[in-house]
CSV table of C-alpha atoms in Angstrom, one decimal:
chain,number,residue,atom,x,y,z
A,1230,UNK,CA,-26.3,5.4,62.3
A,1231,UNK,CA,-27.7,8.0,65.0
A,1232,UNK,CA,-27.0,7.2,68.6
A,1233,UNK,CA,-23.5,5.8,67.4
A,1234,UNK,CA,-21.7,7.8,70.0
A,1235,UNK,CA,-24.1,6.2,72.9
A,1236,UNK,CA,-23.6,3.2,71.6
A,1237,UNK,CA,-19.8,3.4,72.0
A,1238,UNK,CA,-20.8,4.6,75.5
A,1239,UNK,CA,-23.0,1.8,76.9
A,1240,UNK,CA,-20.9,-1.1,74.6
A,1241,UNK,CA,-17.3,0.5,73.8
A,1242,UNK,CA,-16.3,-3.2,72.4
A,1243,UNK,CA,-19.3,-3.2,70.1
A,1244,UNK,CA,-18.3,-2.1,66.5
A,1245,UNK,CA,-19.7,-1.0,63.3
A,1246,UNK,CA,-19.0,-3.1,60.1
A,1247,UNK,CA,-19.5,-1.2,57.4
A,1248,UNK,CA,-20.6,2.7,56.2
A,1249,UNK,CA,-24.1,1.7,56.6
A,1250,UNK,CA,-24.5,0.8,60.1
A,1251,UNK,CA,-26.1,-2.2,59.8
A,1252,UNK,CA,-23.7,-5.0,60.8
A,1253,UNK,CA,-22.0,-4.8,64.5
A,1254,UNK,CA,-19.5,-6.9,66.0
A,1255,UNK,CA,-17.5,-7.5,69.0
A,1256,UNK,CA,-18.3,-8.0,72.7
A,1257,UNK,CA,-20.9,-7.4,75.2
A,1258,UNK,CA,-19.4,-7.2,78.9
A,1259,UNK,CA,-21.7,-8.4,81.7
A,1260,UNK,CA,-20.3,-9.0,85.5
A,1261,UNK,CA,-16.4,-8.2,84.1
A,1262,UNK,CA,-16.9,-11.2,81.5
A,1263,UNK,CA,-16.9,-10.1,77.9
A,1264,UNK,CA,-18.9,-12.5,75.3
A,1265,UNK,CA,-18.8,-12.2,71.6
A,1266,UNK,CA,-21.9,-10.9,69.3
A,1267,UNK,CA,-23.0,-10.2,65.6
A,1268,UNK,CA,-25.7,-8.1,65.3
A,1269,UNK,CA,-27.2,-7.9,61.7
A,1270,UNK,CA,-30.2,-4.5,60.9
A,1271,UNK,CA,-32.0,-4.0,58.0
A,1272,UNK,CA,-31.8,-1.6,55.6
A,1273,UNK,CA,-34.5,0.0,57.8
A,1274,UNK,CA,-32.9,-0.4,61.2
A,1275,UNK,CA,-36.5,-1.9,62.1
A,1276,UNK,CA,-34.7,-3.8,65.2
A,1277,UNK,CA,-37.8,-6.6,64.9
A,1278,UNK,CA,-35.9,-7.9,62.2
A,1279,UNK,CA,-32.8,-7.8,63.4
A,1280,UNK,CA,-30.6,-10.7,63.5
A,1281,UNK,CA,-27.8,-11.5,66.5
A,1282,UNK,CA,-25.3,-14.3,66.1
A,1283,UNK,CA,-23.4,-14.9,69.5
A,1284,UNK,CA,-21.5,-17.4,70.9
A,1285,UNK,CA,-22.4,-21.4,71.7
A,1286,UNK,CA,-21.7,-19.7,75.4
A,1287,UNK,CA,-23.6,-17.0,75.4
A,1288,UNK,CA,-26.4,-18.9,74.0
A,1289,UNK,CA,-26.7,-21.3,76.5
A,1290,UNK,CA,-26.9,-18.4,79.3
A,1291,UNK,CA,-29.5,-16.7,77.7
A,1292,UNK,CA,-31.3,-19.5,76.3
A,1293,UNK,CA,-34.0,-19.1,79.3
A,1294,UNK,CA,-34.7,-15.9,78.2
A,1295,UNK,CA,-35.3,-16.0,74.2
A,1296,UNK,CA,-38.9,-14.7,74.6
A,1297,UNK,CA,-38.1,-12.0,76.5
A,1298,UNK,CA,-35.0,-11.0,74.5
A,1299,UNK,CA,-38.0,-11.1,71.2
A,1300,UNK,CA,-40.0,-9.1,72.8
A,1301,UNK,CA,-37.1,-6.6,73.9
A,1302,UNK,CA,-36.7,-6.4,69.9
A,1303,UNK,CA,-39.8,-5.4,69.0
A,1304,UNK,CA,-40.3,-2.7,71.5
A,1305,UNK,CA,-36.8,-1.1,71.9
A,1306,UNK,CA,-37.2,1.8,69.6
A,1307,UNK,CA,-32.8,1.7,68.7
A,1308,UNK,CA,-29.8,-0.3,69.1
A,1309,UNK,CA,-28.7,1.7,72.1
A,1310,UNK,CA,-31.8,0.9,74.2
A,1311,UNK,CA,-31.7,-2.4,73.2
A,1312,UNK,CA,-28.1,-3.2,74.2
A,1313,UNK,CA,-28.8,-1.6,77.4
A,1314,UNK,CA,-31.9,-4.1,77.9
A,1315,UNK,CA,-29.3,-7.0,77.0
A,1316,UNK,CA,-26.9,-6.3,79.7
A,1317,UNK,CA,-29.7,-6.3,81.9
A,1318,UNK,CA,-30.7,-9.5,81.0
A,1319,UNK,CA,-27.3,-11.0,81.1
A,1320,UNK,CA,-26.5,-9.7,84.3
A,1321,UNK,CA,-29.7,-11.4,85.5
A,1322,UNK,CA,-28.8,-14.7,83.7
A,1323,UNK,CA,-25.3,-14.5,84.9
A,1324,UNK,CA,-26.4,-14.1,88.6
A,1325,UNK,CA,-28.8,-16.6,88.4
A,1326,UNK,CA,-26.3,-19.6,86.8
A,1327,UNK,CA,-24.1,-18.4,89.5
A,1328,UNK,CA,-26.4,-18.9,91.9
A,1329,UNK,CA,-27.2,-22.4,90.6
A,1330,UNK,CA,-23.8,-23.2,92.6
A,1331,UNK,CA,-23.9,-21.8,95.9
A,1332,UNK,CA,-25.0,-24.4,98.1
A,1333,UNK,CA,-28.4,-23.8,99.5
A,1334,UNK,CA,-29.3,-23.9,103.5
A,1335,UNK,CA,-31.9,-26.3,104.7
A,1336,UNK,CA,-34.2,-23.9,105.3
A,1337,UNK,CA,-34.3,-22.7,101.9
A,1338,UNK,CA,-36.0,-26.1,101.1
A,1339,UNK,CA,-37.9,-26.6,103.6
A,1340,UNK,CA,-39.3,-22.7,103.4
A,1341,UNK,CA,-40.0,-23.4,99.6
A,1342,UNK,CA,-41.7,-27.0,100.0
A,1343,UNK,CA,-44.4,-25.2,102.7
A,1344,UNK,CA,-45.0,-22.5,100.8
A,1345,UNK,CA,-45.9,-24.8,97.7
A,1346,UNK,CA,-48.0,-27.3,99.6
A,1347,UNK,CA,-50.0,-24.3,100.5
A,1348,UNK,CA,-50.1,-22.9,97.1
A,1349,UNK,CA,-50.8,-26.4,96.2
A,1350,UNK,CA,-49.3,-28.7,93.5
A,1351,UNK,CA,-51.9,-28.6,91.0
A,1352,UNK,CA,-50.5,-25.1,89.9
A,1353,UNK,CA,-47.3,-26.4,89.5
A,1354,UNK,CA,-46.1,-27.3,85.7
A,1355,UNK,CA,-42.4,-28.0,86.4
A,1356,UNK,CA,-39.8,-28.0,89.2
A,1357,UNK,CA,-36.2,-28.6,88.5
A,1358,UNK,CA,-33.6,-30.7,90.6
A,1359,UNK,CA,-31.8,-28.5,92.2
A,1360,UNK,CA,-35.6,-26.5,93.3
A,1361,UNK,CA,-33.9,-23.3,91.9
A,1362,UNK,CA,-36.5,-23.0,89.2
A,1363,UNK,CA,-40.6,-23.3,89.3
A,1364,UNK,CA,-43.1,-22.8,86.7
A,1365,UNK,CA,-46.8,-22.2,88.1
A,1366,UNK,CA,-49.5,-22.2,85.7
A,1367,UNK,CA,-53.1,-19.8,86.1
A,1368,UNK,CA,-56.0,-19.2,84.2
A,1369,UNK,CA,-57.9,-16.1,83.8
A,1370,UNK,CA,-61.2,-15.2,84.0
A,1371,UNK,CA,-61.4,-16.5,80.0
A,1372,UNK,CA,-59.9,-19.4,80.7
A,1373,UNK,CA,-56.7,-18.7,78.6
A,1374,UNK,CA,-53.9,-20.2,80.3
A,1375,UNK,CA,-51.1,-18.6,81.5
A,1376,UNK,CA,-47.3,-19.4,82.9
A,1377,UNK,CA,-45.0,-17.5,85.1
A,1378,UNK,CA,-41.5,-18.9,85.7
A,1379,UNK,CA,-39.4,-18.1,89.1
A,1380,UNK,CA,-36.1,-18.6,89.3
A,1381,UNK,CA,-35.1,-18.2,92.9
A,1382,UNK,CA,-31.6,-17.3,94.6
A,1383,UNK,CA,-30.3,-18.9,97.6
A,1384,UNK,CA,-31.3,-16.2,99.8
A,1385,UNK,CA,-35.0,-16.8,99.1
A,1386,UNK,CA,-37.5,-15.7,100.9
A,1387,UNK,CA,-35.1,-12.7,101.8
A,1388,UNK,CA,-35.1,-11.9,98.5
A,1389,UNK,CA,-37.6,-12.3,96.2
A,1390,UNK,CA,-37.5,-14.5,93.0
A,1391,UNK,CA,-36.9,-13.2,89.1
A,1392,UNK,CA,-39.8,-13.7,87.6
A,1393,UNK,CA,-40.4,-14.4,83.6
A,1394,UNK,CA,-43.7,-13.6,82.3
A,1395,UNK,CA,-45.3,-13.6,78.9
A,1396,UNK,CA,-46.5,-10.2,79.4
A,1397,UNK,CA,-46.9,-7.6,76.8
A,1398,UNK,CA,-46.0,-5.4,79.6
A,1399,UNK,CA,-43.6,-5.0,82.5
A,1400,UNK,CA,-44.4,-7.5,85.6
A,1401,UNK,CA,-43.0,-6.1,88.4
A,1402,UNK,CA,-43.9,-7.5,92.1
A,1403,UNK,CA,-43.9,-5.9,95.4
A,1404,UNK,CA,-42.0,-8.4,97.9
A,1405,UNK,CA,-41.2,-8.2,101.3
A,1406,UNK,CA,-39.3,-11.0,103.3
A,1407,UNK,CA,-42.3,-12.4,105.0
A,1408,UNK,CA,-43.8,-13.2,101.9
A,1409,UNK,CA,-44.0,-16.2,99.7
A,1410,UNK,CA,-45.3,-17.6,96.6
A,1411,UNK,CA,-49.0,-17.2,97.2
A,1412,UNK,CA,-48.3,-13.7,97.4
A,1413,UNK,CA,-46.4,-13.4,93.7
A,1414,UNK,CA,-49.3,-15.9,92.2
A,1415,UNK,CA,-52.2,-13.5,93.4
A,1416,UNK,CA,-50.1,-10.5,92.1
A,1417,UNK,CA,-49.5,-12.5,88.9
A,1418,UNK,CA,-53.5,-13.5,88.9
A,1419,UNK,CA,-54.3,-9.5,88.9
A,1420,UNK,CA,-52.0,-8.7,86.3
A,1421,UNK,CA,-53.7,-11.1,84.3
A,1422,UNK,CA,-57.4,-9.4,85.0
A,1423,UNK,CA,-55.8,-5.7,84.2
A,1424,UNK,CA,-54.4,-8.0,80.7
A,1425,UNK,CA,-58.0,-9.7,80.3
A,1426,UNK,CA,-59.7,-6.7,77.7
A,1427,UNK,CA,-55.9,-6.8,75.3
A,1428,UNK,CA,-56.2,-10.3,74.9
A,1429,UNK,CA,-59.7,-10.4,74.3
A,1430,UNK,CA,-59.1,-7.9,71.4
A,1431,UNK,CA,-56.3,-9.5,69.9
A,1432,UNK,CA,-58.2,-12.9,70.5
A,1433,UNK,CA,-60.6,-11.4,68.3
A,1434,UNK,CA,-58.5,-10.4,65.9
A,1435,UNK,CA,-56.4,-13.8,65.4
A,1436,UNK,CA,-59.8,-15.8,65.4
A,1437,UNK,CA,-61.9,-13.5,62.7
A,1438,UNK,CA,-59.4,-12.1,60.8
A,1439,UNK,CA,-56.2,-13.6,58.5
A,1440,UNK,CA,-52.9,-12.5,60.5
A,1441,UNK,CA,-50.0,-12.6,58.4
A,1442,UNK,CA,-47.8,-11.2,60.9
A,1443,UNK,CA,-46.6,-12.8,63.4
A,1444,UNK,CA,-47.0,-16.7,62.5
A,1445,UNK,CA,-47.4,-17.8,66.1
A,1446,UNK,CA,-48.1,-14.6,68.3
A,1447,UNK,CA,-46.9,-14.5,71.9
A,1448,UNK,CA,-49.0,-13.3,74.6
A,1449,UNK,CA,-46.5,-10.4,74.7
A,1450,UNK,CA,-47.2,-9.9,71.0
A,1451,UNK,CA,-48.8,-6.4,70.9
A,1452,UNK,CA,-49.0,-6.4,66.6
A,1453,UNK,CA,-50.8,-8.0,63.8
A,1454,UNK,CA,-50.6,-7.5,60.5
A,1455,UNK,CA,-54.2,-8.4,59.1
A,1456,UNK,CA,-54.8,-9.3,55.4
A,1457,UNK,CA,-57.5,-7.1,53.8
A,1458,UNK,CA,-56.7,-8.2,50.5
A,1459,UNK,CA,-54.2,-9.5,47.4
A,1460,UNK,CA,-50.9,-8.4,48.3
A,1461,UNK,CA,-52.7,-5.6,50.6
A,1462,UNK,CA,-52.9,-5.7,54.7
A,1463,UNK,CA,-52.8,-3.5,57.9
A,1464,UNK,CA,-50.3,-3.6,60.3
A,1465,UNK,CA,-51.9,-2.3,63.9
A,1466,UNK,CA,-50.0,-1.7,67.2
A,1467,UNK,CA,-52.7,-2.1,70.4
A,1468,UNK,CA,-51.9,-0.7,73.3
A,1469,UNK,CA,-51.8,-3.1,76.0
A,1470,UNK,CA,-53.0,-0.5,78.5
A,1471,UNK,CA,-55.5,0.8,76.5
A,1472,UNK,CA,-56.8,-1.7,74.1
A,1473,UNK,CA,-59.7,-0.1,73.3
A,1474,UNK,CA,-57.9,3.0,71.8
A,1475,UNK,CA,-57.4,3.5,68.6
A,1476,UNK,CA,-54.4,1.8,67.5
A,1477,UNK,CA,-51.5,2.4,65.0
A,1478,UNK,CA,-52.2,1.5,61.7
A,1479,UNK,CA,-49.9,1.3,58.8
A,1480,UNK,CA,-50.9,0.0,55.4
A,1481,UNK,CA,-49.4,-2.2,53.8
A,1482,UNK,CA,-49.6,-2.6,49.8
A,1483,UNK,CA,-49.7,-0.2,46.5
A,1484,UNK,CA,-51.1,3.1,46.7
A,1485,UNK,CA,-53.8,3.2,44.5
A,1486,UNK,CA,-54.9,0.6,46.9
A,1487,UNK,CA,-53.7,1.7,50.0
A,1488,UNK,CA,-54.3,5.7,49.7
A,1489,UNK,CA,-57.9,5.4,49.8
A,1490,UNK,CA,-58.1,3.4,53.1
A,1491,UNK,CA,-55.9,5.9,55.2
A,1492,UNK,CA,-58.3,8.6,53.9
A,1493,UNK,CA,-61.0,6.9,55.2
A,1494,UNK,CA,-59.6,6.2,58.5
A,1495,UNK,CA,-58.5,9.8,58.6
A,1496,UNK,CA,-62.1,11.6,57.9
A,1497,UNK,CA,-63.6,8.5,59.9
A,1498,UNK,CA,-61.6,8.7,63.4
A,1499,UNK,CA,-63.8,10.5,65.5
A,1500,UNK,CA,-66.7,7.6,64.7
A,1501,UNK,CA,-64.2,5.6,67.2
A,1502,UNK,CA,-66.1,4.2,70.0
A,1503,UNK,CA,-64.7,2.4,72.6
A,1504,UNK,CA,-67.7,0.6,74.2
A,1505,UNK,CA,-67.2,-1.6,71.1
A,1506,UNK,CA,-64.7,-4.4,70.2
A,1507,UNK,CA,-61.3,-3.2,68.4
A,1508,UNK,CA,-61.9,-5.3,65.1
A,1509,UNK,CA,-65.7,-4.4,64.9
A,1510,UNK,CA,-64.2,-0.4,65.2
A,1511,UNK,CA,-61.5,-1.1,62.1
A,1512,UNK,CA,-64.2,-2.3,59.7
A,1513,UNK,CA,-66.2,0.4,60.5
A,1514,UNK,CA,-63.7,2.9,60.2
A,1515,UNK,CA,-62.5,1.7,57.2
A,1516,UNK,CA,-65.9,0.9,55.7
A,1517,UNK,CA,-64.9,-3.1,54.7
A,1518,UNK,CA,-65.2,-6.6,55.8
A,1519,UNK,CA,-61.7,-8.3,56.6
A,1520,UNK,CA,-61.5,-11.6,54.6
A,1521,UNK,CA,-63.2,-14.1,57.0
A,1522,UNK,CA,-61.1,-17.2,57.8
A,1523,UNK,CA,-64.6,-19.6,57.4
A,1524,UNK,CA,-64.4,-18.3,53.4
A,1525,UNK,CA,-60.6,-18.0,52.2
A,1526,UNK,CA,-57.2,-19.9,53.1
A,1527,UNK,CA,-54.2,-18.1,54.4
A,1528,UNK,CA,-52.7,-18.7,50.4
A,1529,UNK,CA,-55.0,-16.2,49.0
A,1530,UNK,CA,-53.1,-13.4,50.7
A,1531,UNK,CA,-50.5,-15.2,51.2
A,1532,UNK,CA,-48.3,-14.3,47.7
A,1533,UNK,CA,-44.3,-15.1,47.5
A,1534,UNK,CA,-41.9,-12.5,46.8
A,1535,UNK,CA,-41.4,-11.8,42.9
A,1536,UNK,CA,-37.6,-11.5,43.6
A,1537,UNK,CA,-36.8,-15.2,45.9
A,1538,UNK,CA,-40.1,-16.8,45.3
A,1539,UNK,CA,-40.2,-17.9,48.8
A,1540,UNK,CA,-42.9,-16.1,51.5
A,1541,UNK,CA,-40.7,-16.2,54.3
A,1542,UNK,CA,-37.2,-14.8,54.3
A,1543,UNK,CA,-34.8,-14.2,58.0
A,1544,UNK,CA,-38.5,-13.8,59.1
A,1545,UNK,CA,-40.0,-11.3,57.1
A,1546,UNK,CA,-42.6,-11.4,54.6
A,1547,UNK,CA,-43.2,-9.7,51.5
A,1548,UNK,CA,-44.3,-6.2,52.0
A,1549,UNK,CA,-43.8,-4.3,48.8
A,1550,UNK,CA,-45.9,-3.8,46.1
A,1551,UNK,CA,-45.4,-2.8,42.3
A,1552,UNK,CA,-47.8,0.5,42.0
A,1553,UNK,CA,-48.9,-0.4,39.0
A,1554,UNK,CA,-52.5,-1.8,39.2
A,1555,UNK,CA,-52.3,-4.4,36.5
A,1556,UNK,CA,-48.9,-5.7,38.7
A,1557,UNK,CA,-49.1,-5.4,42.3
A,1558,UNK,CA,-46.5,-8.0,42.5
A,1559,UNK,CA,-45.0,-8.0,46.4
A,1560,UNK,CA,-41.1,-8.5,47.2
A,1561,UNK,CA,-39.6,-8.4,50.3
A,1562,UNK,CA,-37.8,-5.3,51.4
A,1563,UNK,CA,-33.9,-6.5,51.3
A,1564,UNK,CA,-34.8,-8.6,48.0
A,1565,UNK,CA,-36.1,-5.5,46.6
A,1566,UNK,CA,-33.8,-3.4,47.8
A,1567,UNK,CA,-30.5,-5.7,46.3
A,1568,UNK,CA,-32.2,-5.9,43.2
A,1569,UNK,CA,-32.5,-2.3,42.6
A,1570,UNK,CA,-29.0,-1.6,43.8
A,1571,UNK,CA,-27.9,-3.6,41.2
A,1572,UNK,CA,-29.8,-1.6,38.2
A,1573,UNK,CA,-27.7,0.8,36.7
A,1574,UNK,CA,-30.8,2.5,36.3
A,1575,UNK,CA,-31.8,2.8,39.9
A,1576,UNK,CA,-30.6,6.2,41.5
A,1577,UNK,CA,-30.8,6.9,45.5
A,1578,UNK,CA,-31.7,9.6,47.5
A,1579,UNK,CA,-30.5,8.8,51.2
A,1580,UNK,CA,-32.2,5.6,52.4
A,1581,UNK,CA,-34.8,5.6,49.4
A,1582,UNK,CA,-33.9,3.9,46.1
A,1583,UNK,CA,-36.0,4.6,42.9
A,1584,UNK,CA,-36.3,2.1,40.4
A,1585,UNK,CA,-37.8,-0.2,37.6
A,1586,UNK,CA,-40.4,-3.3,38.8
A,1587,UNK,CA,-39.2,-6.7,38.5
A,1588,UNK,CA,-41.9,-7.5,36.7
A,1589,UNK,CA,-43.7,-5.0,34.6
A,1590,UNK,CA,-40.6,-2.4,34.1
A,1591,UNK,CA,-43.1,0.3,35.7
């Protein structure tokens, strides 16, 4: 796999399984501590569907810190920048469980109690025992409601908290040590406003439209895949900063469905306005209506693969079709891909494989 020689670099205990490059195994080191890890790719390398196996340990120290790891999936564009993120993380985790230990001075508390009596205790959602960890809730202007969780050390209000946001980009605060927590939730209040037009246009999206992709999108979430027909959808990537840019699209389905659509985005793309909504823009660029959720169910678009019969597989769904208009039978990749591997048949040209349907032999 490229990057192999930076990966031995940043993780020298991390190592390939097989010829492919898609199974890892060893350890990650964090703060002189090593802890064991699996990490399974795709026949794509597509990290977003990557699967890591660790240890009941390293689990529970990054347990806190799933939805950020998720999102660190999806936007890492390899393995090496990814591992590189995960030692981050884990050093953060680590320093923070450590930090759970060291006994706290009086003032600490009574520093933190003021500073949320003025803040007030309607914003806050949770405190633990040790008052090492807050969550403070907020709405913006649309009423959408939002967290932000601070996990403070014991040298707080030296130092400012880490704070975890659901945040489709980076939150980073400005601190100095006369500051408190008013000052992170008015920072974390305008972050939300500079967020407001991204939301409203995924909003859109996941209230007008069928999204097959993700099942339960984060607030960090910056894709949908959108049904536009049987066994036929678009996957778009908005760009949080720019949300009323023209986004990535990639079709999704058989050609002789899916070549005419990128044709007429192609000849249409300088109709692109961006006085008007995202969605609005994709049907007129494409010249269609998306199915409407008031009309159909989720089941008409939703079709299991041809190969396991099941829609959802390690978190993927199907997103291959037969050619062949009178099939257009979907599979998932890996089912696809193990079937045809197994065809005498089938012949391979370096990560593409070239073979008989399934179903109709085409």
């Amino acid at each position: 796999m490229a990057g192999s020689g930076a990966l031995l670099r940043q993780c020298p205990l991390l190592l390939p399984q097989n010829r492919d490059g898609t199974a890892y195994e060893g350890f990650v080191t964090a703060q002189g501590r090593d802890f064991h890890i699996r990490i399974l790719l795709p026949v794509d390398f597509q990290l977003k569907n990557a699967r890591i196996e660790c240890s009941w340990h390293l689990k529970k120290i990054l347990h806190e810190y799933q939805h950020i790891l998720k999102q660190r999936l999806h936007s890492c564009p390899d393995l090496v920048s990814f591992m590189v993120e995960l030692k981050t993380i884990l050093e953060i985790a680590l320093k923070n469980t450590q930090d759970l230990h060291i006994p706290r001075p009086p003032e600490y508390y009574s520093c933190l109690v003021r500073d949320l009596e003025i803040l007030g205790w309607n914003k806050v959602t949770y405190v633990d025992t040790g008052l090492t960890t807050i969550k403070l809730k907020a709405e913006d202007s649309c009423g959408r409601q939002h967290l932000i969780a601070l996990k403070l050390n014991a040298k707080y209000p030296t130092e400012p908290p880490d704070c975890l946001v659901d945040f489709p980009v980076q939150f980073a605060i400005s601190w100095m040590p006369q500051n408190s927590l008013i000052d992170i939730y008015n920072q974390f209040l305008a972050a939300l406003e500079s967020l407001k037009e991204f939301w409203d246009a995924m909003d859109e999206i996941d209230g007008k439209t069928w999204v097959l992709e993700p099942e339960n999108p984060t607030r960090s979430s910056t894709t949908r895949r959108i049904a536009i027909g049987t066994n036929v959808s678009v996957n778009v990537e908005v760009d949080p900063r720019h949300p009323n840019m023209l986004p990535e699209c990639y079709f999704l389905g058989a050609d002789h469905v899916v070549n005419p659509l990128r044709t007429k985005l192609n000849n249409n793309m300088h109709l692109w306005d961006p006085e008007i909504s995202l969605l609005q823009n994709l049907k007129d660029l494409l010249e269609i209506d998306f199915p409407s959720r008031a009309v159909l169910e989720k089941s008409d678009f939703a079709k299991d693969c041809g190969i396991c019969y099941a829609y959802r597989l390690d978190g993927t769904t199907p997103d291959q079709v037969c050619d062949d208009p009178r099939c257009g039978q979907p599979f998932h990749q890996a089912c696809l891909y193990e079937w045809l591997q197994g065809l005498p048949s089938s012949r391979q040209s370096f990560n593409v494989i070239f073979g008989e349907c399934p179903y109709c032999n085409k």
